[in-house]
CSV table of C-alpha atoms in Angstrom, one decimal:
chain,number,residue,atom,x,y,z
A,1,MET,CA,0.2,-0.1,0.2
A,2,LYS,CA,2.7,2.4,1.0
A,3,GLN,CA,4.5,1.7,-2.3
A,4,CYS,CA,1.4,2.7,-4.2
A,5,ILE,CA,1.2,6.1,-2.3
A,6,ASP,CA,4.7,6.8,-3.1
A,7,HIS,CA,4.2,6.4,-6.8
A,8,LEU,CA,0.9,8.2,-6.7
A,9,ASP,CA,-0.9,5.2,-8.2
A,10,LEU,CA,-4.7,6.4,-7.4
A,11,SER,CA,-6.0,3.5,-9.1
A,12,CYS,CA,-3.9,0.9,-7.0
A,13,SER,CA,-5.9,-0.8,-4.0
A,14,THR,CA,-4.8,-3.1,-1.4
A,15,GLN,CA,-6.6,-5.8,-3.5
A,16,SER,CA,-4.3,-4.9,-6.5
A,17,GLN,CA,-1.9,-7.8,-7.5
A,18,SER,CA,0.6,-5.5,-9.6
A,19,PHE,CA,1.4,-2.0,-10.3
A,20,ILE,CA,3.2,-0.2,-13.0
A,21,PRO,CA,5.8,2.0,-11.5
A,22,MET,CA,5.4,5.6,-11.9
A,23,THR,CA,8.4,7.7,-13.7
A,24,ASP,CA,8.7,11.3,-13.1
A,25,LYS,CA,7.5,12.1,-16.6
A,26,ASN,CA,4.3,9.8,-16.2
A,27,ARG,CA,3.9,11.7,-12.9
A,28,ARG,CA,4.1,15.3,-14.2
A,29,LYS,CA,1.7,14.2,-17.1
A,30,PHE,CA,-0.7,12.7,-14.4
A,31,ILE,CA,-0.8,15.6,-12.2
A,32,ARG,CA,-1.2,18.1,-15.3
A,33,ASN,CA,-4.1,16.0,-17.1
A,34,SER,CA,-5.9,15.8,-13.6
A,35,SER,CA,-5.5,19.7,-13.0
A,36,LEU,CA,-7.2,20.1,-16.3
A,37,ALA,CA,-10.0,17.7,-15.8
A,38,LEU,CA,-10.7,19.3,-12.5
A,39,ALA,CA,-10.9,22.8,-14.3
A,40,ALA,CA,-13.0,21.6,-16.6
A,41,ALA,CA,-15.6,20.3,-14.0
A,42,ALA,CA,-15.4,23.5,-12.2
A,43,THR,CA,-16.2,25.3,-15.5
A,44,ALA,CA,-19.1,23.0,-16.3
A,45,THR,CA,-20.5,23.4,-12.8
A,46,LEU,CA,-20.3,27.1,-13.2
A,47,THR,CA,-21.8,27.1,-16.5
A,48,SER,CA,-24.4,25.0,-15.3
A,49,CYS,CA,-25.3,27.1,-12.3
A,50,LYS,CA,-25.1,30.5,-14.5
A,51,GLU,CA,-27.6,28.5,-16.9
A,52,LYS,CA,-30.2,27.5,-14.2
A,53,LYS,CA,-30.2,31.2,-12.9
A,54,ALA,CA,-30.9,32.4,-16.4
A,55,GLN,CA,-33.8,30.2,-16.7
A,56,SER,CA,-35.1,31.2,-13.4
A,57,VAL,CA,-35.1,34.8,-14.5
A,58,GLU,CA,-36.7,34.2,-17.9
A,59,ALA,CA,-39.4,31.8,-16.6
A,60,PRO,CA,-40.6,33.3,-13.6
A,61,TYR,CA,-43.0,31.5,-11.0
A,62,ILE,CA,-46.6,31.3,-12.2
A,63,ASN,CA,-49.5,30.8,-9.5
A,64,PHE,CA,-51.7,28.3,-11.5
A,65,ASN,CA,-54.3,28.4,-8.6
A,66,LYS,CA,-54.9,32.1,-9.1
A,67,THR,CA,-57.9,33.3,-11.1
A,68,PHE,CA,-58.9,36.3,-13.3
A,69,LYS,CA,-62.2,37.5,-13.8
A,70,TRP,CA,-63.0,40.1,-16.6
A,71,LYS,CA,-65.9,41.7,-18.0
A,72,MET,CA,-66.2,42.6,-21.9
A,73,VAL,CA,-68.7,44.9,-23.3
A,74,THR,CA,-70.2,45.3,-26.6
A,75,THR,CA,-71.5,47.7,-28.9
A,76,TRP,CA,-73.7,45.1,-30.3
A,77,PRO,CA,-77.1,44.1,-29.2
A,78,PRO,CA,-77.4,41.3,-26.6
A,79,ASN,CA,-76.7,37.7,-28.2
A,80,PHE,CA,-76.3,39.3,-31.6
A,81,PRO,CA,-75.6,36.8,-34.2
A,82,VAL,CA,-71.9,36.6,-34.9
A,83,LEU,CA,-70.9,39.8,-33.3
A,84,GLY,CA,-72.1,39.0,-29.7
A,85,GLU,CA,-71.9,35.3,-30.4
A,86,GLY,CA,-67.9,35.6,-31.5
A,87,CYS,CA,-67.3,37.6,-28.0
A,88,LYS,CA,-68.7,34.8,-26.3
A,89,LEU,CA,-67.0,32.3,-28.1
A,90,MET,CA,-63.5,33.7,-27.5
A,91,ALA,CA,-64.7,33.9,-23.9
A,92,LYS,CA,-65.2,30.3,-24.1
A,93,TRP,CA,-61.6,29.7,-25.9
A,94,ILE,CA,-59.8,31.8,-23.2
A,95,SER,CA,-61.4,29.9,-20.7
A,96,THR,CA,-60.2,26.6,-22.2
A,97,MET,CA,-56.6,27.5,-22.9
A,98,SER,CA,-56.3,28.8,-19.8
A,99,GLY,CA,-57.8,25.8,-17.8
A,100,GLY,CA,-60.2,28.0,-16.3
A,101,ARG,CA,-57.7,30.4,-14.6
A,102,MET,CA,-59.2,33.1,-17.0
A,103,GLU,CA,-63.0,33.7,-17.2
A,104,ILE,CA,-64.6,36.5,-19.3
A,105,GLU,CA,-68.2,37.5,-19.2
A,106,VAL,CA,-69.7,39.1,-22.1
A,107,TYR,CA,-72.2,41.9,-21.9
A,108,GLY,CA,-74.3,43.2,-25.0
A,109,GLY,CA,-75.1,46.6,-25.6
A,110,GLY,CA,-77.0,48.3,-22.8
A,111,GLU,CA,-76.6,45.5,-20.3
A,112,LEU,CA,-73.9,47.0,-18.2
A,113,ILE,CA,-73.2,50.3,-19.8
A,114,PRO,CA,-74.7,52.0,-23.1
A,115,SER,CA,-73.5,50.9,-26.3
A,116,LEU,CA,-71.6,53.8,-27.2
A,117,GLU,CA,-69.6,54.3,-23.9
A,118,SER,CA,-67.6,51.2,-24.1
A,119,PHE,CA,-64.5,53.0,-25.3
A,120,ASP,CA,-64.4,55.0,-22.1
A,121,ALA,CA,-65.4,52.5,-20.1
A,122,VAL,CA,-62.4,50.3,-21.3
A,123,SER,CA,-60.0,53.4,-21.1
A,124,HIS,CA,-61.2,54.3,-17.5
A,125,GLY,CA,-61.0,50.7,-16.2
A,126,ALA,CA,-64.6,50.2,-15.3
A,127,VAL,CA,-64.4,47.0,-17.5
A,128,GLU,CA,-61.5,45.2,-19.1
A,129,MET,CA,-62.3,44.7,-22.5
A,130,ALA,CA,-64.7,45.9,-25.3
A,131,SER,CA,-65.9,45.0,-29.1
A,132,GLY,CA,-66.9,47.7,-31.3
A,133,SER,CA,-65.6,49.3,-34.4
A,134,GLY,CA,-63.3,52.4,-34.5
A,135,TYR,CA,-65.6,54.6,-36.5
A,136,TYR,CA,-67.8,54.9,-33.5
A,137,TRP,CA,-65.4,57.0,-31.7
A,138,ALA,CA,-64.8,59.5,-34.8
A,139,GLY,CA,-65.7,62.3,-32.7
A,140,LYS,CA,-63.1,61.5,-29.9
A,141,ILE,CA,-60.3,60.1,-32.5
A,142,PRO,CA,-61.0,61.0,-36.0
A,143,ALA,CA,-58.0,58.7,-37.1
A,144,ALA,CA,-59.8,55.9,-35.6
A,145,GLN,CA,-62.1,55.3,-38.3
A,146,LEU,CA,-59.4,54.5,-40.8
A,147,PHE,CA,-59.0,51.5,-38.8
A,148,SER,CA,-62.9,50.3,-39.5
A,149,SER,CA,-63.2,50.8,-42.9
A,150,ILE,CA,-62.7,53.5,-45.8
A,151,PRO,CA,-65.4,54.2,-48.4
A,152,PHE,CA,-63.9,52.8,-51.7
A,153,GLY,CA,-61.2,51.3,-49.9
A,154,MET,CA,-59.8,48.0,-49.1
A,155,ASN,CA,-61.7,44.7,-48.7
A,156,SER,CA,-61.4,42.7,-45.7
A,157,GLN,CA,-58.2,40.5,-47.0
A,158,SER,CA,-56.3,43.6,-47.8
A,159,MET,CA,-57.4,45.4,-44.5
A,160,ASN,CA,-56.2,42.4,-42.4
A,161,ALA,CA,-52.7,42.5,-44.3
A,162,TRP,CA,-52.3,46.1,-43.8
A,163,ILE,CA,-52.9,45.8,-40.3
A,164,LEU,CA,-51.6,42.5,-39.1
A,165,ASN,CA,-48.7,42.3,-41.7
A,166,GLY,CA,-48.1,45.7,-43.3
A,167,GLY,CA,-47.3,47.8,-40.2
A,168,GLY,CA,-50.9,49.1,-39.4
A,169,LEU,CA,-51.4,47.6,-36.2
A,170,ASP,CA,-48.4,49.6,-34.5
A,171,LEU,CA,-50.1,52.9,-35.8
A,172,TRP,CA,-53.3,51.5,-34.4
A,173,LYS,CA,-51.5,50.8,-30.8
A,174,GLU,CA,-49.8,54.1,-31.0
A,175,LEU,CA,-53.2,56.1,-31.7
A,176,TYR,CA,-54.9,54.3,-28.8
A,177,ALA,CA,-52.0,54.4,-26.1
A,178,PRO,CA,-52.8,57.9,-24.6
A,179,PHE,CA,-56.3,56.3,-23.6
A,180,ASN,CA,-54.5,53.4,-21.8
A,181,LEU,CA,-56.1,50.9,-24.5
A,182,ILE,CA,-54.6,48.2,-26.7
A,183,PRO,CA,-56.5,47.5,-29.9
A,184,LEU,CA,-56.5,44.5,-31.9
A,185,PRO,CA,-58.6,43.5,-35.2
A,186,GLY,CA,-61.4,41.5,-33.8
A,187,GLY,CA,-63.4,40.4,-36.9
A,188,ASN,CA,-64.3,41.8,-39.8
A,189,THR,CA,-67.9,41.9,-41.6
A,190,GLY,CA,-66.6,41.7,-45.3
A,191,SER,CA,-68.3,43.7,-48.1
A,192,GLN,CA,-71.3,45.4,-46.5
A,193,ALA,CA,-75.0,46.1,-48.4
A,194,GLY,CA,-75.9,49.6,-49.4
A,195,GLY,CA,-78.5,49.8,-47.0
A,196,TRP,CA,-82.3,49.7,-46.8
A,197,TYR,CA,-84.3,52.7,-48.1
A,198,ASN,CA,-87.9,53.6,-47.8
A,199,LYS,CA,-87.7,55.2,-51.3
A,200,GLU,CA,-86.0,54.5,-54.5
A,201,ILE,CA,-82.6,56.1,-55.4
A,202,ASN,CA,-82.5,57.1,-58.9
A,203,SER,CA,-80.2,59.9,-58.8
A,204,ILE,CA,-77.9,61.8,-56.8
A,205,GLU,CA,-80.9,64.5,-56.0
A,206,ASP,CA,-82.7,61.6,-54.0
A,207,TYR,CA,-80.4,62.1,-51.0
A,208,LYS,CA,-81.3,65.7,-50.6
A,209,GLY,CA,-82.9,65.8,-47.2
A,210,LEU,CA,-82.5,62.1,-46.6
A,211,LYS,CA,-81.9,61.0,-43.0
A,212,ILE,CA,-79.9,58.0,-42.8
A,213,ARG,CA,-78.0,56.0,-40.2
A,214,MET,CA,-74.4,55.9,-41.4
A,215,PRO,CA,-71.5,56.2,-39.3
A,216,GLY,CA,-67.9,57.0,-40.0
A,217,ILE,CA,-66.6,58.7,-43.4
A,218,GLY,CA,-69.6,57.6,-45.4
A,219,GLY,CA,-72.0,59.5,-43.1
A,220,LYS,CA,-69.7,62.6,-43.8
A,221,VAL,CA,-70.1,62.0,-47.6
A,222,ILE,CA,-73.9,61.9,-47.2
A,223,ASN,CA,-73.5,65.2,-45.4
A,224,LYS,CA,-71.8,66.7,-48.2
A,225,ILE,CA,-74.7,65.4,-50.8
A,226,GLY,CA,-77.1,67.1,-48.6
A,227,GLY,CA,-78.6,64.4,-46.6
A,228,THR,CA,-78.1,63.9,-43.1
A,229,SER,CA,-76.1,61.1,-41.5
A,230,VAL,CA,-77.2,59.7,-37.9
A,231,LEU,CA,-75.4,57.7,-35.6
A,232,VAL,CA,-77.9,55.2,-33.9
A,233,ALA,CA,-77.1,52.2,-31.8
A,234,GLY,CA,-78.2,48.9,-33.4
A,235,SER,CA,-80.7,48.2,-31.0
A,236,GLU,CA,-82.8,51.1,-32.0
A,237,LEU,CA,-82.5,50.8,-35.6
A,238,TYR,CA,-85.9,48.8,-36.6
A,239,THR,CA,-87.9,51.1,-34.4
A,240,ASN,CA,-86.4,54.5,-36.0
A,241,LEU,CA,-86.8,53.5,-39.6
A,242,GLU,CA,-90.4,52.0,-38.7
A,243,ARG,CA,-91.4,55.3,-37.3
A,244,GLY,CA,-89.9,57.1,-39.8
A,245,VAL,CA,-87.4,58.9,-37.5
A,246,ILE,CA,-85.0,57.9,-40.1
A,247,ASP,CA,-85.6,57.3,-44.0
A,248,ALA,CA,-82.9,54.6,-44.4
A,249,THR,CA,-80.3,52.5,-42.7
A,250,GLU,CA,-77.3,50.8,-43.4
A,251,TRP,CA,-76.4,48.0,-41.1
A,252,ILE,CA,-74.0,44.8,-42.2
A,253,GLY,CA,-75.5,42.4,-44.8
A,254,PRO,CA,-78.2,39.9,-45.6
A,255,TYR,CA,-77.9,37.8,-42.5
A,256,HIS,CA,-78.1,40.6,-39.8
A,257,ASP,CA,-80.3,42.7,-41.8
A,258,TYR,CA,-82.8,39.9,-42.3
A,259,LYS,CA,-82.5,39.1,-38.5
A,260,MET,CA,-83.1,42.6,-37.4
A,261,GLY,CA,-86.4,42.5,-39.6
A,262,PHE,CA,-85.6,45.5,-41.9
A,263,HIS,CA,-87.3,43.8,-44.9
A,264,ARG,CA,-90.4,44.3,-43.0
A,265,VAL,CA,-90.5,48.0,-42.7
A,266,ALA,CA,-88.3,48.9,-45.9
A,267,LYS,CA,-88.6,47.1,-49.5
A,268,ASN,CA,-85.6,48.8,-51.3
A,269,TYR,CA,-82.4,47.0,-50.5
A,270,TYR,CA,-79.4,48.5,-52.2
A,271,PHE,CA,-75.9,47.2,-53.1
A,272,PRO,CA,-72.7,47.8,-53.3
A,273,GLY,CA,-71.7,48.9,-49.7
A,274,TRP,CA,-69.5,51.5,-51.1
A,275,HIS,CA,-69.1,53.0,-47.5
A,276,GLU,CA,-67.7,49.8,-46.0
A,277,PRO,CA,-65.9,47.6,-48.3
A,278,GLY,CA,-64.3,45.6,-45.6
A,279,THR,CA,-65.4,46.8,-42.3
A,280,VAL,CA,-62.9,45.8,-39.3
A,281,LEU,CA,-64.1,45.1,-35.9
A,282,GLU,CA,-62.0,45.9,-32.8
A,283,THR,CA,-61.3,44.3,-29.7
A,284,THR,CA,-60.2,46.9,-27.4
A,285,ILE,CA,-58.4,46.0,-24.0
A,286,ASN,CA,-57.6,48.0,-20.8
A,287,ARG,CA,-53.7,48.1,-21.2
A,288,SER,CA,-52.9,48.2,-17.3
A,289,LYS,CA,-55.0,45.3,-16.7
A,290,PHE,CA,-53.5,43.3,-19.6
A,291,GLU,CA,-49.8,44.1,-18.8
A,292,SER,CA,-50.7,43.1,-15.2
A,293,LEU,CA,-51.4,39.6,-16.2
A,294,PRO,CA,-49.2,36.6,-16.4
A,295,ALA,CA,-47.2,36.2,-19.9
A,296,ASP,CA,-48.8,33.1,-20.6
A,297,LEU,CA,-52.4,34.6,-20.1
A,298,GLN,CA,-51.6,37.6,-22.1
A,299,LYS,CA,-50.6,35.3,-25.1
A,300,ILE,CA,-54.0,33.5,-24.7
A,301,ILE,CA,-56.1,36.5,-25.2
A,302,VAL,CA,-54.0,37.4,-28.3
A,303,VAL,CA,-54.1,33.8,-29.7
A,304,ALA,CA,-58.3,33.6,-29.0
A,305,ASN,CA,-58.5,36.8,-30.5
A,306,ASP,CA,-56.9,36.0,-33.7
A,307,LYS,CA,-59.2,32.9,-34.0
A,308,LEU,CA,-62.1,35.4,-33.3
A,309,ASN,CA,-60.8,37.7,-36.1
A,310,HIS,CA,-60.7,34.6,-38.7
A,311,TRP,CA,-63.9,32.9,-37.6
A,312,MET,CA,-65.9,36.2,-37.7
A,313,LEU,CA,-65.3,36.9,-41.4
A,314,LEU,CA,-65.7,33.1,-42.3
A,315,GLU,CA,-69.0,33.2,-40.4
A,316,PHE,CA,-70.1,36.2,-42.1
A,317,GLU,CA,-69.4,35.0,-45.7
A,318,THR,CA,-71.3,31.7,-44.9
A,319,GLN,CA,-74.4,33.3,-43.5
A,320,ASN,CA,-74.9,36.3,-45.9
A,321,ALA,CA,-75.0,33.8,-48.8
A,322,ILE,CA,-77.8,31.9,-47.1
A,323,TYR,CA,-79.8,34.9,-46.1
A,324,LEU,CA,-79.6,36.6,-49.4
A,325,GLU,CA,-81.8,33.9,-50.7
A,326,LYS,CA,-84.1,34.3,-48.0
A,327,ILE,CA,-84.7,38.0,-48.5
A,328,LYS,CA,-85.3,37.3,-52.4
A,329,THR,CA,-88.3,35.4,-51.2
A,330,GLU,CA,-89.9,38.4,-49.1
A,331,GLY,CA,-90.8,40.8,-51.7
A,332,VAL,CA,-87.8,43.1,-51.5
A,333,ASN,CA,-86.5,45.2,-54.4
A,334,ILE,CA,-82.7,44.1,-54.7
A,335,LYS,CA,-81.1,46.8,-56.6
A,336,ARG,CA,-77.6,48.3,-57.6
A,337,PHE,CA,-77.1,52.1,-56.9
A,338,PRO,CA,-77.2,53.7,-60.3
A,339,ASN,CA,-73.9,54.6,-61.7
A,340,GLU,CA,-74.1,58.2,-61.3
A,341,VAL,CA,-74.7,57.6,-57.7
A,342,ILE,CA,-71.4,55.4,-57.3
A,343,TYR,CA,-69.2,57.9,-59.1
A,344,LYS,CA,-70.4,60.9,-57.3
A,345,MET,CA,-70.0,59.1,-53.9
A,346,LYS,CA,-66.6,58.0,-55.0
A,347,GLU,CA,-65.7,61.6,-56.0
A,348,LEU,CA,-67.0,62.9,-52.5
A,349,SER,CA,-65.3,60.3,-50.7
A,350,LYS,CA,-61.7,61.6,-51.8
A,351,GLU,CA,-63.0,65.4,-50.7
A,352,VAL,CA,-63.8,64.4,-47.2
A,353,LEU,CA,-60.5,62.1,-46.9
A,354,HIS,CA,-58.5,65.2,-48.1
A,355,GLU,CA,-60.2,67.5,-45.5
A,356,LEU,CA,-59.5,65.2,-42.9
A,357,VAL,CA,-56.0,64.5,-43.8
A,358,GLU,CA,-55.7,68.2,-43.8
A,359,THR,CA,-57.2,69.2,-40.4
A,360,ASN,CA,-55.7,66.2,-38.3
A,361,GLU,CA,-52.2,65.4,-38.1
A,362,PRO,CA,-52.4,61.6,-36.6
A,363,LEU,CA,-55.2,60.9,-39.3
A,364,SER,CA,-53.0,62.2,-42.3
A,365,LYS,CA,-50.0,60.2,-40.8
A,366,ILE,CA,-52.1,56.9,-40.7
A,367,TYR,CA,-54.0,57.6,-43.9
A,368,HIS,CA,-50.5,58.1,-45.9
A,369,HIS,CA,-49.5,54.6,-44.6
A,370,PHE,CA,-52.6,53.2,-45.5
A,371,SER,CA,-53.1,54.8,-48.9
A,372,ASN,CA,-49.2,53.5,-49.9
A,373,PHE,CA,-50.1,50.0,-48.8
A,374,GLU,CA,-53.7,50.1,-50.7
A,375,LYS,CA,-51.8,51.2,-54.0
A,376,LYS,CA,-49.7,48.1,-53.9
A,377,ALA,CA,-52.6,46.0,-52.7
A,378,ARG,CA,-54.7,47.2,-55.7
A,379,ALA,CA,-52.2,46.7,-58.2
A,380,TRP,CA,-51.5,43.2,-57.2
A,381,LYS,CA,-55.3,42.4,-57.0
A,382,GLU,CA,-56.0,43.8,-60.5
A,383,LEU,CA,-53.4,41.8,-62.0
A,384,SER,CA,-53.9,38.4,-60.1
A,385,GLN,CA,-57.6,38.4,-59.8
A,386,ILE,CA,-60.1,37.5,-62.5
């Protein structure tokens, strides 16, 4: 045993039968290799500790027992098909993906707050989320209507491309940031109908003195023609049209228009919806409440909203095709606006947009971005589509 120690042969034991004597040269080589091995082991241990520490910083503790209960208000009538229905589906998807940690109660317009007060309610933190459309807030934020729909502008496909992939969402978030809001595209109606009229439209002169429910930039065009645009919540439209408070109304398309019963109080149904060729619906979220959520729940909300945006447009396309056939059986006069009317509307739409651009800096910035994208999208569409 002593001999083993003298020669630093650590592999030797009392049960060894023999050993190879270690020369000075071998001894130096052994010590050098052992030192390198120890240094490597120490480095590996230190690296492992650093990696574990980094991982703990990147993945903070999440309390999976903590639950969150939010409220979502809408500008749509309670349980309204597709729009209200879609919001409830999103709440269900969020609950499922979060394992029940995130529950959202959805309220139709007027159930918790008036329909057109949802923007302020979310901004002030009275509720956490809302569903509506940007042109409802044109009086507060003129540029918001650009994220809804522009007369003779882009269709739903191009609007989604501009917002989600073309840089529009960054501008939208910047616009809503002073109001403590995060906006997201939360659906799209596709091309809308031109509207229901209680008299025929044969020329531009037929708009003189006409009162029509039409929000956004389209409403400003109506005012330029000599008509009067009014903003009325969806839940009040049927009664206002029936009682003559308004002479005409646009709403969405065949599915919802049929469900609202407009075919019973007006027999002239006009197309196309020049004022809303691809209307974006918005989900607004209180920024402070959103940022206080764990990172996984934030992501779940965004992903569920993306699914809502996709589902809603497809549901509109499906149901509008079905319900146009139903409307045809109700004795409704389905007509196209005369070319004279379309040309004049397009001309006046450009005038209105020019006036808005000249008087509002945020709107000007966003519109130029929108316009540049639209030119490219239109060129591609004209070349590629039949």
